[in-house]
Amino acid sequence: QVQLVESGGGSVQAGGSLRLSCAASGAILSRYCMGWFRQAQGKAREVITFVRVDGRTTSYPDSVKGRFTASKDNAKNTLYLQMNNLKPEDTAMYYCATDLKSYCMSQPNYWGQGTQVTVSS
């Protein structure tokens, strides 16, 4: 059974940076598409991006484009999300997820517990 554990969240001021990590156990991430999502309180869950098996990412929403970058380290079996120039509207719970498939699914079945990011103005 795959387990995903996010870390790296916290409270930062606007303009700051954070790097989120998603460590996996029970599955080899290099074999699967992995996704980063976020959900702000009272809002729908939003896809940030997917990291494909070959390491390429899908397009980012305009709200984070140019500021967020996802990557993975196959040797560490870990997924990352580098977030720069954070804005208050980035405040949300951030999740990584996978469907344990080599192709990307919009609604994965396996999720981490999430890590909270809070950005103050």
XYZ file of C-alpha atoms in Angstrom:
121
model
C 0.000 0.000 0.000
C 1.469 3.328 -1.025
C 1.878 6.029 1.577
C 2.489 9.656 0.666
C 3.727 12.108 3.259
C 3.903 15.817 2.494
C 6.108 18.200 4.419
C 7.573 21.657 4.122
C 4.483 23.747 4.642
C 4.341 26.620 7.059
C 3.627 30.292 7.497
C 5.463 32.822 5.379
C 5.074 36.428 4.396
C 4.069 37.415 0.925
C 7.018 37.238 -1.425
C 8.587 34.368 0.449
C 9.353 30.858 -0.710
C 8.684 27.333 0.417
C 9.608 23.946 -0.922
C 7.149 21.176 -0.328
C 8.184 17.546 -0.347
C 6.154 14.415 -0.872
C 7.909 11.283 0.279
C 6.553 7.969 -0.878
C 6.761 4.519 0.593
C 5.302 1.328 -0.756
C 5.638 2.434 -4.350
C 8.362 3.527 -6.734
C 7.389 7.018 -7.794
C 9.484 6.913 -10.943
C 6.983 4.485 -12.423
C 3.934 6.686 -11.910
C 2.468 10.043 -12.679
C 2.346 12.208 -9.556
C 0.224 15.265 -8.941
C 0.257 18.330 -6.738
C -3.074 19.781 -5.669
C -4.260 22.417 -3.271
C -7.482 23.295 -1.562
C -8.183 26.586 0.114
C -10.790 26.737 2.819
C -14.258 26.916 1.318
C -12.991 26.431 -2.218
C -12.781 23.554 -4.642
C -9.632 21.518 -4.958
C -7.291 22.808 -7.622
C -4.756 20.925 -9.701
C -1.359 22.583 -9.641
C 0.454 20.212 -11.943
C 1.309 16.615 -12.700
C 4.821 15.253 -12.947
C 4.951 12.611 -15.628
C 7.074 9.488 -15.555
C 9.671 11.197 -17.736
C 9.851 14.101 -15.299
C 8.053 16.617 -17.461
C 5.235 18.553 -15.892
C 1.851 19.425 -17.233
C 0.873 23.057 -17.562
C 0.346 25.119 -14.435
C -2.720 27.275 -13.831
C -2.217 30.947 -14.476
C -2.507 31.593 -10.755
C 0.858 29.910 -10.087
C 2.556 29.903 -13.479
C 6.076 31.232 -13.300
C 6.151 30.956 -9.511
C 5.696 27.232 -8.808
C 7.861 24.425 -10.134
C 7.337 20.731 -9.540
C 10.068 18.133 -9.816
C 10.987 14.725 -8.543
C 14.037 12.908 -7.315
C 13.718 9.277 -8.276
C 16.687 8.269 -6.148
C 14.948 9.693 -3.083
C 11.502 8.580 -4.185
C 10.343 12.103 -3.462
C 8.266 14.696 -5.250
C 8.874 18.416 -4.765
C 7.012 21.656 -5.264
C 9.114 24.802 -5.214
C 6.951 27.834 -4.528
C 8.384 31.303 -4.978
C 6.945 34.781 -4.635
C 4.114 33.438 -2.542
C 0.901 35.406 -2.314
C -1.860 35.399 0.305
C -4.128 33.689 -2.215
C -1.732 30.720 -2.185
C -2.897 29.947 1.337
C -4.267 26.404 1.210
C -3.682 22.813 2.134
C -1.338 21.242 -0.382
C -1.518 17.601 -1.337
C 0.384 15.167 -3.469
C -1.432 12.270 -5.041
C -1.087 9.411 -7.467
C -3.224 6.781 -9.092
C -0.258 4.414 -9.405
C -0.467 4.570 -13.169
C 2.110 5.673 -15.698
C -0.422 8.099 -17.165
C -1.945 10.985 -15.272
C -5.432 10.730 -13.837
C -7.323 13.868 -12.946
C -8.696 12.289 -9.779
C -6.039 10.050 -8.246
C -6.955 7.503 -5.628
C -3.956 7.793 -3.327
C -3.413 10.966 -1.360
C -1.131 12.272 1.296
C -2.447 13.938 4.431
C -1.566 17.388 3.165
C 0.629 20.185 4.409
C -0.710 23.635 5.242
C 0.704 26.735 3.597
C -0.285 30.091 5.017
C 0.855 33.304 3.376
C 0.373 36.591 5.170
C 0.370 40.005 3.540
